[in-house]
PDB file of C-alpha atoms in Angstrom:
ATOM      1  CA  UNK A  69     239.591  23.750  80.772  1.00  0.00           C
ATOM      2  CA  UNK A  70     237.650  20.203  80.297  1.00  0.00           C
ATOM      3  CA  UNK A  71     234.730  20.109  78.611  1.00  0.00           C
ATOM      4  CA  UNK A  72     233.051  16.197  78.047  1.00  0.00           C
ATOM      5  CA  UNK A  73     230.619  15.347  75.534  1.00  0.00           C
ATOM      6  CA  UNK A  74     229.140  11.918  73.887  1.00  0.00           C
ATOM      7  CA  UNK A  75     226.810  10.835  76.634  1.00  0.00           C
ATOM      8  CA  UNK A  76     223.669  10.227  75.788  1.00  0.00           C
ATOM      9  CA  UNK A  77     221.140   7.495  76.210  1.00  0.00           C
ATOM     10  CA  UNK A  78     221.490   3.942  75.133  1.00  0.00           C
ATOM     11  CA  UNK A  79     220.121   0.200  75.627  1.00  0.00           C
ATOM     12  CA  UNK A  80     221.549  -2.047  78.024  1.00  0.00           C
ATOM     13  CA  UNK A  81     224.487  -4.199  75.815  1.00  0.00           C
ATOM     14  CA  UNK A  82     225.086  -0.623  73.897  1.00  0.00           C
ATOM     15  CA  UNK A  83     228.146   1.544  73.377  1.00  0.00           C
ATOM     16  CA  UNK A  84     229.170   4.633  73.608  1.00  0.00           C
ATOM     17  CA  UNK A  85     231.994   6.859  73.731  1.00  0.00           C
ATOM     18  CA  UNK A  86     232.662   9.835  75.817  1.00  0.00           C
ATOM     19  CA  UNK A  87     234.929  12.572  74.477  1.00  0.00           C
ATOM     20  CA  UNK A  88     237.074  14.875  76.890  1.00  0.00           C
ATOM     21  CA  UNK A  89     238.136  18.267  75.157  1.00  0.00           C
ATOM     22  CA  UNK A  90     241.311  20.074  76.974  1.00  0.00           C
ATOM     23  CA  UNK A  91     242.398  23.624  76.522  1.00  0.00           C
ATOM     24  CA  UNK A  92     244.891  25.522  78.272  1.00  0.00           C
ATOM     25  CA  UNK A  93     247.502  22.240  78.761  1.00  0.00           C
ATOM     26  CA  UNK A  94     248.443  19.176  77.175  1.00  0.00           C
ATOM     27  CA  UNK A  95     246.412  16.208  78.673  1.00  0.00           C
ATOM     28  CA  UNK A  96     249.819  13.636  77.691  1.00  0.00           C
ATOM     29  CA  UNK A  97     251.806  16.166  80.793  1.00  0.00           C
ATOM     30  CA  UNK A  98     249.094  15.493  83.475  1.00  0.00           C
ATOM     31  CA  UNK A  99     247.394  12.624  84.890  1.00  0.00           C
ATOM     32  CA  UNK A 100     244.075  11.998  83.099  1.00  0.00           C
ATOM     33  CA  UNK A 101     240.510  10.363  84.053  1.00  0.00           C
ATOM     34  CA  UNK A 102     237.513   9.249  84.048  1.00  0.00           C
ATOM     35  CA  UNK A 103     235.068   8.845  86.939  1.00  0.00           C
ATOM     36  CA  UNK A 104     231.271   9.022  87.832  1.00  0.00           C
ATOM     37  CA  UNK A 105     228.450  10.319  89.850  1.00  0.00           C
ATOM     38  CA  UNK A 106     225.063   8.198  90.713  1.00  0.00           C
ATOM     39  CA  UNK A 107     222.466  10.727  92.232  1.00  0.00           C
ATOM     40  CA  UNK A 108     222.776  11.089  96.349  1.00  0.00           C
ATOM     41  CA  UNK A 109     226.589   8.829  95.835  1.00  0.00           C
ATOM     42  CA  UNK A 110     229.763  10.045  95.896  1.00  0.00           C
ATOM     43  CA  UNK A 111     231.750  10.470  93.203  1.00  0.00           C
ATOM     44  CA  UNK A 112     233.815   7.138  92.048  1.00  0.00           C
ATOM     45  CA  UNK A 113     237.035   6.618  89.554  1.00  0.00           C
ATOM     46  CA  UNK A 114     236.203   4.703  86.520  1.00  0.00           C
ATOM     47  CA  UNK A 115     239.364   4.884  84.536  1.00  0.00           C
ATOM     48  CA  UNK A 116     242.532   6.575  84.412  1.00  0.00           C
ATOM     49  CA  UNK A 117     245.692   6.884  82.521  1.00  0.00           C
ATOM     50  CA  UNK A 118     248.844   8.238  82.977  1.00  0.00           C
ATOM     51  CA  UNK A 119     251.669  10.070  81.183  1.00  0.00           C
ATOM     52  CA  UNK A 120     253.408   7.062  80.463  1.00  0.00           C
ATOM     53  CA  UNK A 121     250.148   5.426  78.968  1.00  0.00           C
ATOM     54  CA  UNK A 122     249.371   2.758  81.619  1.00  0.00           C
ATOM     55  CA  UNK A 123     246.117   3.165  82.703  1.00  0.00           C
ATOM     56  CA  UNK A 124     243.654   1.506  85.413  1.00  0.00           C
ATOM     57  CA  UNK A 125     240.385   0.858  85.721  1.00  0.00           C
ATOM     58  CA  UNK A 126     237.742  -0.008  88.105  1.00  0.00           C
ATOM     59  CA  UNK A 127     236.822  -3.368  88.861  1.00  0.00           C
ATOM     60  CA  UNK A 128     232.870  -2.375  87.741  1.00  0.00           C
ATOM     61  CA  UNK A 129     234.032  -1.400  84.282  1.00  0.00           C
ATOM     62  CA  UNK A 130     237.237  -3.858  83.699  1.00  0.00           C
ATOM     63  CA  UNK A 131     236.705  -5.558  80.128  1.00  0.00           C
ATOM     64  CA  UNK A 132     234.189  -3.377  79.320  1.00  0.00           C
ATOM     65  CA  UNK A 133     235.647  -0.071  79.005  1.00  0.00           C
ATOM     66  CA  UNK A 134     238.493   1.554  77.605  1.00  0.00           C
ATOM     67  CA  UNK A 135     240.292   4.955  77.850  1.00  0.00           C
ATOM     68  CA  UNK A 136     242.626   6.039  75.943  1.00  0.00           C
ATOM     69  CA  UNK A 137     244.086   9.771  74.968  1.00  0.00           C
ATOM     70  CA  UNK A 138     245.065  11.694  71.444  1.00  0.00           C
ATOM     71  CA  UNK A 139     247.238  14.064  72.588  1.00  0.00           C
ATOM     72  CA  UNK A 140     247.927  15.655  69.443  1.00  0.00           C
ATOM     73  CA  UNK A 141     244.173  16.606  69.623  1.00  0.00           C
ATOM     74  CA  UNK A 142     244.484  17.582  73.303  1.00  0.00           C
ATOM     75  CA  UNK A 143     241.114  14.568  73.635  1.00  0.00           C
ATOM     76  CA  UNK A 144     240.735  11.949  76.219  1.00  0.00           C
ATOM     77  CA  UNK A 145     238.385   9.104  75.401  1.00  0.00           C
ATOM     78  CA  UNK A 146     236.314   6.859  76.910  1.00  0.00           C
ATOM     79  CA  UNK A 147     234.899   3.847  75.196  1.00  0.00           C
ATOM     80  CA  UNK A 148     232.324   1.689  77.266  1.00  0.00           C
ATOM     81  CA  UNK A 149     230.819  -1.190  75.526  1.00  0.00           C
ATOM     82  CA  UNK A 150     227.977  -3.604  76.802  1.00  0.00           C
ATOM     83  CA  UNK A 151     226.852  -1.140  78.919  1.00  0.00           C
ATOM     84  CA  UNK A 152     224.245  -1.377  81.857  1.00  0.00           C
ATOM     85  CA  UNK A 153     221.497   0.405  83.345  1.00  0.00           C
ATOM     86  CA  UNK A 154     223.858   0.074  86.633  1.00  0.00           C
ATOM     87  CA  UNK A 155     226.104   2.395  84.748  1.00  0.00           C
ATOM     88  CA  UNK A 156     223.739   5.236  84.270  1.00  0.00           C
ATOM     89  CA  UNK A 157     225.456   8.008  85.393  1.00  0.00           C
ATOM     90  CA  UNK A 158     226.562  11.741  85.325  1.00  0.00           C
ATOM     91  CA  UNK A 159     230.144  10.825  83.725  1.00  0.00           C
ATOM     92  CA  UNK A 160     233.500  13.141  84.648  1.00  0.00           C
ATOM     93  CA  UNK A 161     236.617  14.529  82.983  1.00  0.00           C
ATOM     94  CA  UNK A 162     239.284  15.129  85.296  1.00  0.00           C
ATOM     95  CA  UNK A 163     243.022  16.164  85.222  1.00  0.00           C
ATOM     96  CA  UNK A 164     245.568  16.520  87.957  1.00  0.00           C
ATOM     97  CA  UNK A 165     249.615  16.902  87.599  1.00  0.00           C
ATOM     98  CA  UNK A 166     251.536  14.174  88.701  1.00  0.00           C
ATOM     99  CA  UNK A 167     252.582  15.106  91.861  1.00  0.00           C
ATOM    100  CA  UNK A 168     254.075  12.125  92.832  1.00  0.00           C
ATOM    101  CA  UNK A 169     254.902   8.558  91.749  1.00  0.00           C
ATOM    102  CA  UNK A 170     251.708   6.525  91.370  1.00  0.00           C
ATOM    103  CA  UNK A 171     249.497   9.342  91.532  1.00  0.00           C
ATOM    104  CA  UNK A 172     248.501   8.734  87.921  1.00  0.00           C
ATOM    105  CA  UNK A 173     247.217   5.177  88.961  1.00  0.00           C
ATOM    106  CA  UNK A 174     244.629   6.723  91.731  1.00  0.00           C
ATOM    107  CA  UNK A 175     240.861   6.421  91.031  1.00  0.00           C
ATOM    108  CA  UNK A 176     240.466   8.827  93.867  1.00  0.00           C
ATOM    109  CA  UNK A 177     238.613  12.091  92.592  1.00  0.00           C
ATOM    110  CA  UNK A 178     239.885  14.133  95.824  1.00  0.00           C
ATOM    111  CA  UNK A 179     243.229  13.384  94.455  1.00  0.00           C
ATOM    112  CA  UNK A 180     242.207  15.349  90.964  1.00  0.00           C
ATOM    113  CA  UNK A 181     242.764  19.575  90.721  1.00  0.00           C
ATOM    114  CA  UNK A 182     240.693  19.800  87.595  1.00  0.00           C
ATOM    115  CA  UNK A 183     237.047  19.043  86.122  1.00  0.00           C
ATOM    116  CA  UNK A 184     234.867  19.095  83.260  1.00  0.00           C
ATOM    117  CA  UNK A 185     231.120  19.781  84.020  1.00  0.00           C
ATOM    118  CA  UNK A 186     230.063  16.487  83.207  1.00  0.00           C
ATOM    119  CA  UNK A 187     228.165  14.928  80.180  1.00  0.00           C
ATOM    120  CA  UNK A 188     224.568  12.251  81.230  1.00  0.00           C
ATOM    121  CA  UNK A 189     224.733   9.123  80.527  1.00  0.00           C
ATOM    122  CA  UNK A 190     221.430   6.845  81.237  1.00  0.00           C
ATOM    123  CA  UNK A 191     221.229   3.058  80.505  1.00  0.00           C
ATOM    124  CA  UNK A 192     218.048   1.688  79.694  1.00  0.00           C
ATOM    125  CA  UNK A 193     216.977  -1.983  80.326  1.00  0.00           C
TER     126      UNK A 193
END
């Protein structure tokens, strides 16, 4: 089970981080991310990291975001600094087992099994 909190709202050149509670499996064992939903768009990868650590990130958020995992406290994290109202958003938690060799670097979301509900996140200018 995911379960994200930390959104909230914020001005344009804020921060904030997002929080991404696992139960049920360690997060370190399964490929981890991040991605988002604008209303009427698909949804789109933000940032991901693997098992091993390496992560990737959309070009949108490169430099300004950062994810990164605590898996002794089964959390996944996502920093985003100088943010903009372009990144208002419902924001994702999603997991998926490494399947196969470079899965972990996919910003897909049809290539991830499991999801949190989602936590807001709204940008104002």
């Amino acid at each position: 089970q995911l379960v994200e909190s930390g959104g909230g709202s914020v001005q344009a050149g804020g921060s904030l981080r997002l929080s991404c509670g696992a139960s049920g499996f360690i997060p370190s064992r399964y490929c981890m991310g991040w991605f988002r939903q604008f209303p009427g768009k698909q949804r789109e990868g933000v940032a991901v990291i693997a098992n091993d650590g390496s992560t990737n990130y959309a070009a949108s958020v490169k430099g300004r975001f950062s994810i990164s995992q605590d898996s002794s406290m089964h959390t996944l994290y996502l920093h985003m600094n100088n943010l903009k109202p372009e990144d208002s958003a419902m924001y994702y938690c999603a997991a998926t087992t490494p399947r196969y060799r470079g899965l972990c670097r996919s910003l897909i979301p049809q290539n991830y099994e499991y999801w949190g509900p989602g936590t807001q996140v709204t940008v104002s200018s």
